[in-house]
Amino acid sequence: MAKFVGAFAASHAPLIARDWTRLPGPVRARLTDAFARTGARLAAARADVIVEIAPDHWTNFFINNLPSVCIGVGAEHEGPREPFMRDFPHRTLRGDAAFGTHLLESALRSGFEPSMSHQLALDHGFCLPLWKMGLDPLPAIVPLIINDLEPPMPSIARCAAWGTLLAEAIASYPSDIRIAILASGGLSHSIGEATMGAIEEDFDRGCIAAFERDDTAALVAYLEAELPHVGNGAHEVRNWVVAHAACGGHGFSLLDYYAVPEVYVGCAWATWEPAA
Ligand SMILES: [Fe+2]
């Protein structure tokens, strides 16, 4: 049976890619260190497959067709697509059609109705953490896209339910592979609204404290109360909620928190690994 080997979480501020050479040296050094340490922990998990949870920043979907949840069941994906990611290598990434399909079937059996895609282009939300973590070789990637961008979005409680479902799908997968989860996004940021560029450090600290606790229900309550009052980008912590619930509600260990005004994002990196 498949083995769940850990959950990892990281921010994906796009200016980390676009403005990399313009960022001050100390900022680049700390970001490099945080991604490298997260990547080292993920590499140590020796995952065959990473279920990566991220939003789609209008790369595959738009307001004419915007799924709340989409599972990538393709044998491969490609990315990143955005022109501002041109300094990053564009790659074809291996998918895992068999596990992606198993996750889809598990969801449908359990009363969830995600969309699916056999052909996804991955954007900076998926590629930036993977590239910056320096994973080599890169495990197969099964994308799980959550609409964190455009209201109305899946509720926080529903994201937690997705996490429980994901853990059950891993546990029931009849193949002897190692599967990790990588949640990409958050913490606070504000894009295209009056508070553009604002980083809500109080929210971020509360958010981190909630993720560190062994209590997904308390985490859901905190986010449902606080998310309406911070910048729109913070909604991406839904992806972290999926991961937290998939860990059975075990608290994450924070690897770093770094509010970076130069990239408009309160950046955080965290992990949870099961006991050996
Ligand atoms: Fe994002």
PDB file of C-alpha atoms and ligand atoms in Angstrom:
ATOM      1  CA  MET A   1       0.000   0.000   0.000  1.00  0.00           C
ATOM      2  CA  ALA A   2       1.085   3.581  -0.528  1.00  0.00           C
ATOM      3  CA  LYS A   3       2.820   5.353   2.347  1.00  0.00           C
ATOM      4  CA  PHE A   4       2.188   8.968   3.301  1.00  0.00           C
ATOM      5  CA  VAL A   5       5.671  10.364   3.948  1.00  0.00           C
ATOM      6  CA  GLY A   6       4.960  13.934   4.963  1.00  0.00           C
ATOM      7  CA  ALA A   7       3.431  17.288   4.251  1.00  0.00           C
ATOM      8  CA  PHE A   8       5.361  20.372   3.290  1.00  0.00           C
ATOM      9  CA  ALA A   9       4.218  23.933   2.712  1.00  0.00           C
ATOM     10  CA  ALA A  10       5.792  26.974   1.095  1.00  0.00           C
ATOM     11  CA  SER A  11       4.880  30.373  -0.256  1.00  0.00           C
ATOM     12  CA  HIS A  12       5.190  31.119  -3.970  1.00  0.00           C
ATOM     13  CA  ALA A  13       5.382  34.906  -4.402  1.00  0.00           C
ATOM     14  CA  PRO A  14       5.775  35.428  -8.158  1.00  0.00           C
ATOM     15  CA  LEU A  15       8.150  38.380  -7.686  1.00  0.00           C
ATOM     16  CA  ILE A  16      10.638  35.901  -6.225  1.00  0.00           C
ATOM     17  CA  ALA A  17      10.987  34.820  -9.843  1.00  0.00           C
ATOM     18  CA  ARG A  18      10.390  38.026 -11.767  1.00  0.00           C
ATOM     19  CA  ASP A  19      12.507  40.312  -9.575  1.00  0.00           C
ATOM     20  CA  TRP A  20      15.073  37.819  -8.315  1.00  0.00           C
ATOM     21  CA  THR A  21      18.137  39.663  -9.600  1.00  0.00           C
ATOM     22  CA  ARG A  22      16.807  42.963  -8.235  1.00  0.00           C
ATOM     23  CA  LEU A  23      16.195  41.687  -4.686  1.00  0.00           C
ATOM     24  CA  PRO A  24      18.706  42.723  -2.018  1.00  0.00           C
ATOM     25  CA  GLY A  25      21.344  40.109  -1.285  1.00  0.00           C
ATOM     26  CA  PRO A  26      20.171  39.360   2.264  1.00  0.00           C
ATOM     27  CA  VAL A  27      16.597  38.812   1.007  1.00  0.00           C
ATOM     28  CA  ARG A  28      17.790  36.412  -1.669  1.00  0.00           C
ATOM     29  CA  ALA A  29      19.975  34.609   0.859  1.00  0.00           C
ATOM     30  CA  ARG A  30      17.160  34.050   3.337  1.00  0.00           C
ATOM     31  CA  LEU A  31      14.682  32.965   0.660  1.00  0.00           C
ATOM     32  CA  THR A  32      17.271  30.610  -0.801  1.00  0.00           C
ATOM     33  CA  ASP A  33      17.953  29.129   2.624  1.00  0.00           C
ATOM     34  CA  ALA A  34      14.262  28.637   3.458  1.00  0.00           C
ATOM     35  CA  PHE A  35      13.462  26.913   0.165  1.00  0.00           C
ATOM     36  CA  ALA A  36      16.627  24.814   0.406  1.00  0.00           C
ATOM     37  CA  ARG A  37      15.845  23.626   3.945  1.00  0.00           C
ATOM     38  CA  THR A  38      12.272  22.767   2.972  1.00  0.00           C
ATOM     39  CA  GLY A  39      13.565  20.981  -0.125  1.00  0.00           C
ATOM     40  CA  ALA A  40      16.065  19.000   1.939  1.00  0.00           C
ATOM     41  CA  ARG A  41      13.301  17.776   4.234  1.00  0.00           C
ATOM     42  CA  LEU A  42      11.148  16.862   1.238  1.00  0.00           C
ATOM     43  CA  ALA A  43      14.058  15.071  -0.441  1.00  0.00           C
ATOM     44  CA  ALA A  44      14.671  13.123   2.783  1.00  0.00           C
ATOM     45  CA  ALA A  45      11.076  11.859   2.586  1.00  0.00           C
ATOM     46  CA  ARG A  46      12.078  10.064  -0.670  1.00  0.00           C
ATOM     47  CA  ALA A  47       8.674  10.625  -2.240  1.00  0.00           C
ATOM     48  CA  ASP A  48       7.826   8.909  -5.505  1.00  0.00           C
ATOM     49  CA  VAL A  49       4.849  11.223  -5.948  1.00  0.00           C
ATOM     50  CA  ILE A  50       4.081  14.698  -4.671  1.00  0.00           C
ATOM     51  CA  VAL A  51       0.461  15.781  -4.515  1.00  0.00           C
ATOM     52  CA  GLU A  52       0.964  19.502  -4.956  1.00  0.00           C
ATOM     53  CA  ILE A  53      -1.878  21.773  -3.895  1.00  0.00           C
ATOM     54  CA  ALA A  54      -1.967  25.243  -5.435  1.00  0.00           C
ATOM     55  CA  PRO A  55      -4.330  27.696  -7.070  1.00  0.00           C
ATOM     56  CA  ASP A  56      -4.473  28.276 -10.806  1.00  0.00           C
ATOM     57  CA  HIS A  57      -3.527  31.922 -11.483  1.00  0.00           C
ATOM     58  CA  TRP A  58      -5.621  32.126 -14.652  1.00  0.00           C
ATOM     59  CA  THR A  59      -3.319  29.803 -16.575  1.00  0.00           C
ATOM     60  CA  ASN A  60      -5.760  26.959 -17.252  1.00  0.00           C
ATOM     61  CA  PHE A  61      -9.045  28.471 -16.134  1.00  0.00           C
ATOM     62  CA  PHE A  62     -10.832  31.806 -16.295  1.00  0.00           C
ATOM     63  CA  ILE A  63     -14.162  33.201 -15.153  1.00  0.00           C
ATOM     64  CA  ASN A  64     -15.908  31.511 -18.076  1.00  0.00           C
ATOM     65  CA  ASN A  65     -15.044  28.130 -16.559  1.00  0.00           C
ATOM     66  CA  LEU A  66     -13.624  28.120 -13.052  1.00  0.00           C
ATOM     67  CA  PRO A  67     -13.646  24.852 -11.129  1.00  0.00           C
ATOM     68  CA  SER A  68     -13.556  24.970  -7.335  1.00  0.00           C
ATOM     69  CA  VAL A  69     -11.272  21.931  -7.364  1.00  0.00           C
ATOM     70  CA  CYS A  70      -9.453  20.235 -10.231  1.00  0.00           C
ATOM     71  CA  ILE A  71      -7.288  17.107 -10.123  1.00  0.00           C
ATOM     72  CA  GLY A  72      -4.542  16.694 -12.715  1.00  0.00           C
ATOM     73  CA  VAL A  73      -4.755  13.118 -13.938  1.00  0.00           C
ATOM     74  CA  GLY A  74      -2.379  13.532 -16.872  1.00  0.00           C
ATOM     75  CA  ALA A  75       0.749  11.471 -17.450  1.00  0.00           C
ATOM     76  CA  GLU A  76       2.669  14.720 -17.716  1.00  0.00           C
ATOM     77  CA  HIS A  77       2.297  18.470 -17.263  1.00  0.00           C
ATOM     78  CA  GLU A  78       4.345  21.434 -18.397  1.00  0.00           C
ATOM     79  CA  GLY A  79       5.296  24.767 -16.983  1.00  0.00           C
ATOM     80  CA  PRO A  80       5.714  27.420 -15.946  1.00  0.00           C
ATOM     81  CA  ARG A  81       3.631  29.244 -18.532  1.00  0.00           C
ATOM     82  CA  GLU A  82       3.879  32.893 -17.503  1.00  0.00           C
ATOM     83  CA  PRO A  83       6.170  35.187 -19.517  1.00  0.00           C
ATOM     84  CA  PHE A  84       7.613  36.644 -16.295  1.00  0.00           C
ATOM     85  CA  MET A  85       8.910  33.170 -15.403  1.00  0.00           C
ATOM     86  CA  ARG A  86      11.166  33.167 -18.472  1.00  0.00           C
ATOM     87  CA  ASP A  87      14.308  33.090 -16.320  1.00  0.00           C
ATOM     88  CA  PHE A  88      13.114  29.837 -14.785  1.00  0.00           C
ATOM     89  CA  PRO A  89      13.584  26.624 -16.737  1.00  0.00           C
ATOM     90  CA  HIS A  90      10.468  25.456 -18.542  1.00  0.00           C
ATOM     91  CA  ARG A  91      10.047  21.761 -18.017  1.00  0.00           C
ATOM     92  CA  THR A  92       7.851  18.825 -18.775  1.00  0.00           C
ATOM     93  CA  LEU A  93       6.958  17.345 -15.394  1.00  0.00           C
ATOM     94  CA  ARG A  94       6.028  13.737 -14.904  1.00  0.00           C
ATOM     95  CA  GLY A  95       2.528  13.179 -13.623  1.00  0.00           C
ATOM     96  CA  ASP A  96       1.080  10.031 -12.090  1.00  0.00           C
ATOM     97  CA  ALA A  97      -2.068   9.262 -14.015  1.00  0.00           C
ATOM     98  CA  ALA A  98      -2.806   6.161 -11.961  1.00  0.00           C
ATOM     99  CA  PHE A  99      -2.710   7.873  -8.576  1.00  0.00           C
ATOM    100  CA  GLY A 100      -4.429  10.995  -9.949  1.00  0.00           C
ATOM    101  CA  THR A 101      -7.256   8.798 -11.216  1.00  0.00           C
ATOM    102  CA  HIS A 102      -7.401   6.916  -7.901  1.00  0.00           C
ATOM    103  CA  LEU A 103      -7.722  10.244  -6.063  1.00  0.00           C
ATOM    104  CA  LEU A 104     -10.453  11.335  -8.463  1.00  0.00           C
ATOM    105  CA  GLU A 105     -12.365   8.066  -8.070  1.00  0.00           C
ATOM    106  CA  SER A 106     -11.957   8.197  -4.281  1.00  0.00           C
ATOM    107  CA  ALA A 107     -13.386  11.714  -4.287  1.00  0.00           C
ATOM    108  CA  LEU A 108     -16.380  10.790  -6.430  1.00  0.00           C
ATOM    109  CA  ARG A 109     -17.126   7.765  -4.235  1.00  0.00           C
ATOM    110  CA  SER A 110     -17.062  10.018  -1.159  1.00  0.00           C
ATOM    111  CA  GLY A 111     -19.454  12.680  -2.374  1.00  0.00           C
ATOM    112  CA  PHE A 112     -16.941  15.152  -3.804  1.00  0.00           C
ATOM    113  CA  GLU A 113     -17.254  16.276  -7.428  1.00  0.00           C
ATOM    114  CA  PRO A 114     -13.959  17.810  -8.558  1.00  0.00           C
ATOM    115  CA  SER A 115     -13.213  18.579 -12.168  1.00  0.00           C
ATOM    116  CA  MET A 116     -10.308  16.796 -13.818  1.00  0.00           C
ATOM    117  CA  SER A 117      -7.731  17.609 -16.425  1.00  0.00           C
ATOM    118  CA  HIS A 118      -5.563  15.343 -18.539  1.00  0.00           C
ATOM    119  CA  GLN A 119      -3.564  18.320 -19.762  1.00  0.00           C
ATOM    120  CA  LEU A 120      -2.520  20.991 -17.271  1.00  0.00           C
ATOM    121  CA  ALA A 121      -0.076  23.833 -17.685  1.00  0.00           C
ATOM    122  CA  LEU A 122       1.446  24.578 -14.309  1.00  0.00           C
ATOM    123  CA  ASP A 123       2.080  28.180 -13.273  1.00  0.00           C
ATOM    124  CA  HIS A 124       4.402  29.821 -10.743  1.00  0.00           C
ATOM    125  CA  GLY A 125       2.238  28.547  -7.879  1.00  0.00           C
ATOM    126  CA  PHE A 126       3.328  25.010  -8.717  1.00  0.00           C
ATOM    127  CA  CYS A 127       6.735  25.566 -10.272  1.00  0.00           C
ATOM    128  CA  LEU A 128       8.340  28.214  -8.076  1.00  0.00           C
ATOM    129  CA  PRO A 129       8.570  26.123  -4.878  1.00  0.00           C
ATOM    130  CA  LEU A 130       9.608  23.015  -6.809  1.00  0.00           C
ATOM    131  CA  TRP A 131      12.363  24.782  -8.725  1.00  0.00           C
ATOM    132  CA  LYS A 132      13.585  26.754  -5.685  1.00  0.00           C
ATOM    133  CA  MET A 133      13.706  23.612  -3.548  1.00  0.00           C
ATOM    134  CA  GLY A 134      16.122  22.111  -6.025  1.00  0.00           C
ATOM    135  CA  LEU A 135      14.573  18.641  -6.018  1.00  0.00           C
ATOM    136  CA  ASP A 136      16.605  16.365  -8.264  1.00  0.00           C
ATOM    137  CA  PRO A 137      15.248  14.085  -9.492  1.00  0.00           C
ATOM    138  CA  LEU A 138      11.828  15.669  -9.335  1.00  0.00           C
ATOM    139  CA  PRO A 139       9.174  13.167  -8.184  1.00  0.00           C
ATOM    140  CA  ALA A 140       6.015  12.746 -10.229  1.00  0.00           C
ATOM    141  CA  ILE A 141       3.571  15.573  -9.553  1.00  0.00           C
ATOM    142  CA  VAL A 142      -0.191  15.139  -9.107  1.00  0.00           C
ATOM    143  CA  PRO A 143      -1.671  18.652  -9.160  1.00  0.00           C
ATOM    144  CA  LEU A 144      -4.630  19.449  -6.927  1.00  0.00           C
ATOM    145  CA  ILE A 145      -5.910  22.889  -7.888  1.00  0.00           C
ATOM    146  CA  ILE A 146      -8.095  24.740  -5.389  1.00  0.00           C
ATOM    147  CA  ASN A 147      -9.849  27.971  -6.321  1.00  0.00           C
ATOM    148  CA  ASP A 148      -8.248  30.339  -3.811  1.00  0.00           C
ATOM    149  CA  LEU A 149      -8.536  33.342  -6.099  1.00  0.00           C
ATOM    150  CA  GLU A 150     -12.060  34.180  -7.124  1.00  0.00           C
ATOM    151  CA  PRO A 151     -15.056  34.275  -4.742  1.00  0.00           C
ATOM    152  CA  PRO A 152     -17.009  32.296  -3.950  1.00  0.00           C
ATOM    153  CA  MET A 153     -14.305  29.820  -2.927  1.00  0.00           C
ATOM    154  CA  PRO A 154     -14.528  26.418  -1.226  1.00  0.00           C
ATOM    155  CA  SER A 155     -15.101  26.861   2.500  1.00  0.00           C
ATOM    156  CA  ILE A 156     -12.207  26.316   4.881  1.00  0.00           C
ATOM    157  CA  ALA A 157     -14.076  23.375   6.405  1.00  0.00           C
ATOM    158  CA  ARG A 158     -14.477  21.822   2.954  1.00  0.00           C
ATOM    159  CA  CYS A 159     -10.744  22.201   2.365  1.00  0.00           C
ATOM    160  CA  ALA A 160     -10.159  20.309   5.610  1.00  0.00           C
ATOM    161  CA  ALA A 161     -12.524  17.610   4.358  1.00  0.00           C
ATOM    162  CA  TRP A 162     -10.462  17.427   1.166  1.00  0.00           C
ATOM    163  CA  GLY A 163      -7.398  16.817   3.327  1.00  0.00           C
ATOM    164  CA  THR A 164      -9.046  13.910   5.108  1.00  0.00           C
ATOM    165  CA  LEU A 165     -10.136  12.509   1.747  1.00  0.00           C
ATOM    166  CA  LEU A 166      -6.607  12.875   0.369  1.00  0.00           C
ATOM    167  CA  ALA A 167      -5.152  10.961   3.323  1.00  0.00           C
ATOM    168  CA  GLU A 168      -7.725   8.201   2.828  1.00  0.00           C
ATOM    169  CA  ALA A 169      -6.939   8.020  -0.891  1.00  0.00           C
ATOM    170  CA  ILE A 170      -3.225   7.645  -0.142  1.00  0.00           C
ATOM    171  CA  ALA A 171      -3.877   4.989   2.494  1.00  0.00           C
ATOM    172  CA  SER A 172      -6.103   2.988   0.154  1.00  0.00           C
ATOM    173  CA  TYR A 173      -3.847   3.151  -2.906  1.00  0.00           C
ATOM    174  CA  PRO A 174      -2.783  -0.437  -3.653  1.00  0.00           C
ATOM    175  CA  SER A 175       0.709   0.342  -4.859  1.00  0.00           C
ATOM    176  CA  ASP A 176       3.898   0.355  -2.824  1.00  0.00           C
ATOM    177  CA  ILE A 177       4.868   3.988  -3.422  1.00  0.00           C
ATOM    178  CA  ARG A 178       5.767   6.925  -1.199  1.00  0.00           C
ATOM    179  CA  ILE A 179       3.512   9.982  -1.450  1.00  0.00           C
ATOM    180  CA  ALA A 180       4.147  13.460  -0.045  1.00  0.00           C
ATOM    181  CA  ILE A 181       1.958  16.551  -0.029  1.00  0.00           C
ATOM    182  CA  LEU A 182       3.213  20.015  -0.915  1.00  0.00           C
ATOM    183  CA  ALA A 183       0.922  22.968  -0.192  1.00  0.00           C
ATOM    184  CA  SER A 184       1.840  26.104  -2.104  1.00  0.00           C
ATOM    185  CA  GLY A 185       0.674  29.640  -1.332  1.00  0.00           C
ATOM    186  CA  GLY A 186       0.035  32.279   1.336  1.00  0.00           C
ATOM    187  CA  LEU A 187       0.530  33.649   3.818  1.00  0.00           C
ATOM    188  CA  SER A 188      -0.861  37.211   3.756  1.00  0.00           C
ATOM    189  CA  HIS A 189      -0.648  39.315   0.646  1.00  0.00           C
ATOM    190  CA  SER A 190      -2.899  41.650  -1.249  1.00  0.00           C
ATOM    191  CA  ILE A 191      -3.051  41.742  -5.022  1.00  0.00           C
ATOM    192  CA  GLY A 192      -4.964  44.165  -7.247  1.00  0.00           C
ATOM    193  CA  GLU A 193      -6.959  45.759  -4.440  1.00  0.00           C
ATOM    194  CA  ALA A 194      -6.649  48.952  -2.407  1.00  0.00           C
ATOM    195  CA  THR A 195      -4.312  47.312   0.116  1.00  0.00           C
ATOM    196  CA  MET A 196      -1.983  45.993  -2.621  1.00  0.00           C
ATOM    197  CA  GLY A 197       1.398  45.172  -1.099  1.00  0.00           C
ATOM    198  CA  ALA A 198       0.169  45.056   2.517  1.00  0.00           C
ATOM    199  CA  ILE A 199       1.499  42.196   4.648  1.00  0.00           C
ATOM    200  CA  GLU A 200      -0.610  41.399   7.709  1.00  0.00           C
ATOM    201  CA  GLU A 201       2.019  40.102  10.112  1.00  0.00           C
ATOM    202  CA  ASP A 202      -0.415  39.746  13.026  1.00  0.00           C
ATOM    203  CA  PHE A 203      -2.622  37.506  10.882  1.00  0.00           C
ATOM    204  CA  ASP A 204       0.399  35.561   9.704  1.00  0.00           C
ATOM    205  CA  ARG A 205       1.611  34.958  13.273  1.00  0.00           C
ATOM    206  CA  GLY A 206      -1.863  33.811  14.316  1.00  0.00           C
ATOM    207  CA  CYS A 207      -2.070  31.647  11.256  1.00  0.00           C
ATOM    208  CA  ILE A 208       1.275  29.988  11.982  1.00  0.00           C
ATOM    209  CA  ALA A 209       0.263  29.377  15.606  1.00  0.00           C
ATOM    210  CA  ALA A 210      -2.957  27.740  14.388  1.00  0.00           C
ATOM    211  CA  PHE A 211      -1.081  25.520  11.934  1.00  0.00           C
ATOM    212  CA  GLU A 212       1.349  24.516  14.695  1.00  0.00           C
ATOM    213  CA  ARG A 213      -1.459  23.194  16.888  1.00  0.00           C
ATOM    214  CA  ASP A 214      -2.815  19.639  16.676  1.00  0.00           C
ATOM    215  CA  ASP A 215      -6.290  20.953  16.004  1.00  0.00           C
ATOM    216  CA  THR A 216      -7.646  21.352  12.491  1.00  0.00           C
ATOM    217  CA  ALA A 217     -11.066  22.430  13.815  1.00  0.00           C
ATOM    218  CA  ALA A 218      -9.482  25.368  15.671  1.00  0.00           C
ATOM    219  CA  LEU A 219      -7.475  26.206  12.552  1.00  0.00           C
ATOM    220  CA  VAL A 220     -10.651  26.258  10.462  1.00  0.00           C
ATOM    221  CA  ALA A 221     -12.376  28.513  13.006  1.00  0.00           C
ATOM    222  CA  TYR A 222      -9.422  30.924  13.085  1.00  0.00           C
ATOM    223  CA  LEU A 223      -9.292  31.229   9.313  1.00  0.00           C
ATOM    224  CA  GLU A 224     -13.024  31.551   8.858  1.00  0.00           C
ATOM    225  CA  ALA A 225     -12.972  34.446  11.342  1.00  0.00           C
ATOM    226  CA  GLU A 226      -9.830  36.194  10.093  1.00  0.00           C
ATOM    227  CA  LEU A 227      -9.557  35.656   6.344  1.00  0.00           C
ATOM    228  CA  PRO A 228     -12.322  38.147   5.471  1.00  0.00           C
ATOM    229  CA  HIS A 229     -10.244  40.914   7.077  1.00  0.00           C
ATOM    230  CA  VAL A 230      -6.887  40.455   5.362  1.00  0.00           C
ATOM    231  CA  GLY A 231      -5.651  40.735   1.803  1.00  0.00           C
ATOM    232  CA  ASN A 232      -7.090  38.541  -0.920  1.00  0.00           C
ATOM    233  CA  GLY A 233      -3.881  36.519  -1.402  1.00  0.00           C
ATOM    234  CA  ALA A 234      -4.149  35.051   2.084  1.00  0.00           C
ATOM    235  CA  HIS A 235      -6.972  32.837   0.827  1.00  0.00           C
ATOM    236  CA  GLU A 236      -4.246  30.567  -0.545  1.00  0.00           C
ATOM    237  CA  VAL A 237      -3.765  29.162   2.959  1.00  0.00           C
ATOM    238  CA  ARG A 238      -6.685  26.920   2.000  1.00  0.00           C
ATOM    239  CA  ASN A 239      -3.996  24.752   0.411  1.00  0.00           C
ATOM    240  CA  TRP A 240      -2.177  24.507   3.743  1.00  0.00           C
ATOM    241  CA  VAL A 241      -5.468  23.533   5.411  1.00  0.00           C
ATOM    242  CA  VAL A 242      -5.844  20.589   3.021  1.00  0.00           C
ATOM    243  CA  ALA A 243      -2.339  19.473   4.017  1.00  0.00           C
ATOM    244  CA  HIS A 244      -2.952  19.958   7.761  1.00  0.00           C
ATOM    245  CA  ALA A 245      -6.083  17.834   7.673  1.00  0.00           C
ATOM    246  CA  ALA A 246      -4.317  15.194   5.571  1.00  0.00           C
ATOM    247  CA  CYS A 247      -1.790  14.898   8.417  1.00  0.00           C
ATOM    248  CA  GLY A 248      -4.623  13.964  10.737  1.00  0.00           C
ATOM    249  CA  GLY A 249      -4.563  17.443  12.247  1.00  0.00           C
ATOM    250  CA  HIS A 250      -0.990  17.126  13.503  1.00  0.00           C
ATOM    251  CA  GLY A 251       0.686  20.485  14.027  1.00  0.00           C
ATOM    252  CA  PHE A 252       3.208  21.694  11.479  1.00  0.00           C
ATOM    253  CA  SER A 253       6.763  22.672  12.380  1.00  0.00           C
ATOM    254  CA  LEU A 254       7.613  26.138  11.125  1.00  0.00           C
ATOM    255  CA  LEU A 255      10.862  26.264   9.177  1.00  0.00           C
ATOM    256  CA  ASP A 256      10.807  30.032   8.615  1.00  0.00           C
ATOM    257  CA  TYR A 257       8.536  33.043   8.451  1.00  0.00           C
ATOM    258  CA  TYR A 258       9.788  36.066   6.596  1.00  0.00           C
ATOM    259  CA  ALA A 259       7.645  39.049   5.680  1.00  0.00           C
ATOM    260  CA  VAL A 260       9.172  40.305   2.446  1.00  0.00           C
ATOM    261  CA  PRO A 261       7.823  43.703   1.344  1.00  0.00           C
ATOM    262  CA  GLU A 262       9.912  43.477  -1.831  1.00  0.00           C
ATOM    263  CA  VAL A 263       7.760  40.551  -3.021  1.00  0.00           C
ATOM    264  CA  TYR A 264       4.525  41.718  -1.293  1.00  0.00           C
ATOM    265  CA  VAL A 265       4.104  38.459   0.655  1.00  0.00           C
ATOM    266  CA  GLY A 266       4.402  37.190   4.194  1.00  0.00           C
ATOM    267  CA  CYS A 267       6.373  34.088   3.248  1.00  0.00           C
ATOM    268  CA  ALA A 268       6.377  30.908   5.320  1.00  0.00           C
ATOM    269  CA  TRP A 269       7.729  27.400   5.092  1.00  0.00           C
ATOM    270  CA  ALA A 270       6.575  24.494   7.247  1.00  0.00           C
ATOM    271  CA  THR A 271       6.570  20.726   7.439  1.00  0.00           C
ATOM    272  CA  TRP A 272       5.102  17.710   9.157  1.00  0.00           C
ATOM    273  CA  GLU A 273       6.711  14.297   8.848  1.00  0.00           C
ATOM    274  CA  PRO A 274       5.338  11.113  10.420  1.00  0.00           C
ATOM    275  CA  ALA A 275       7.473   9.266  12.926  1.00  0.00           C
ATOM    276  CA  ALA A 276       9.734   6.735  11.186  1.00  0.00           C
TER     277      ALA A 276
HETATM  278 FE    FE B   1      -0.548  32.792  -5.630  1.00  0.00          FE
END
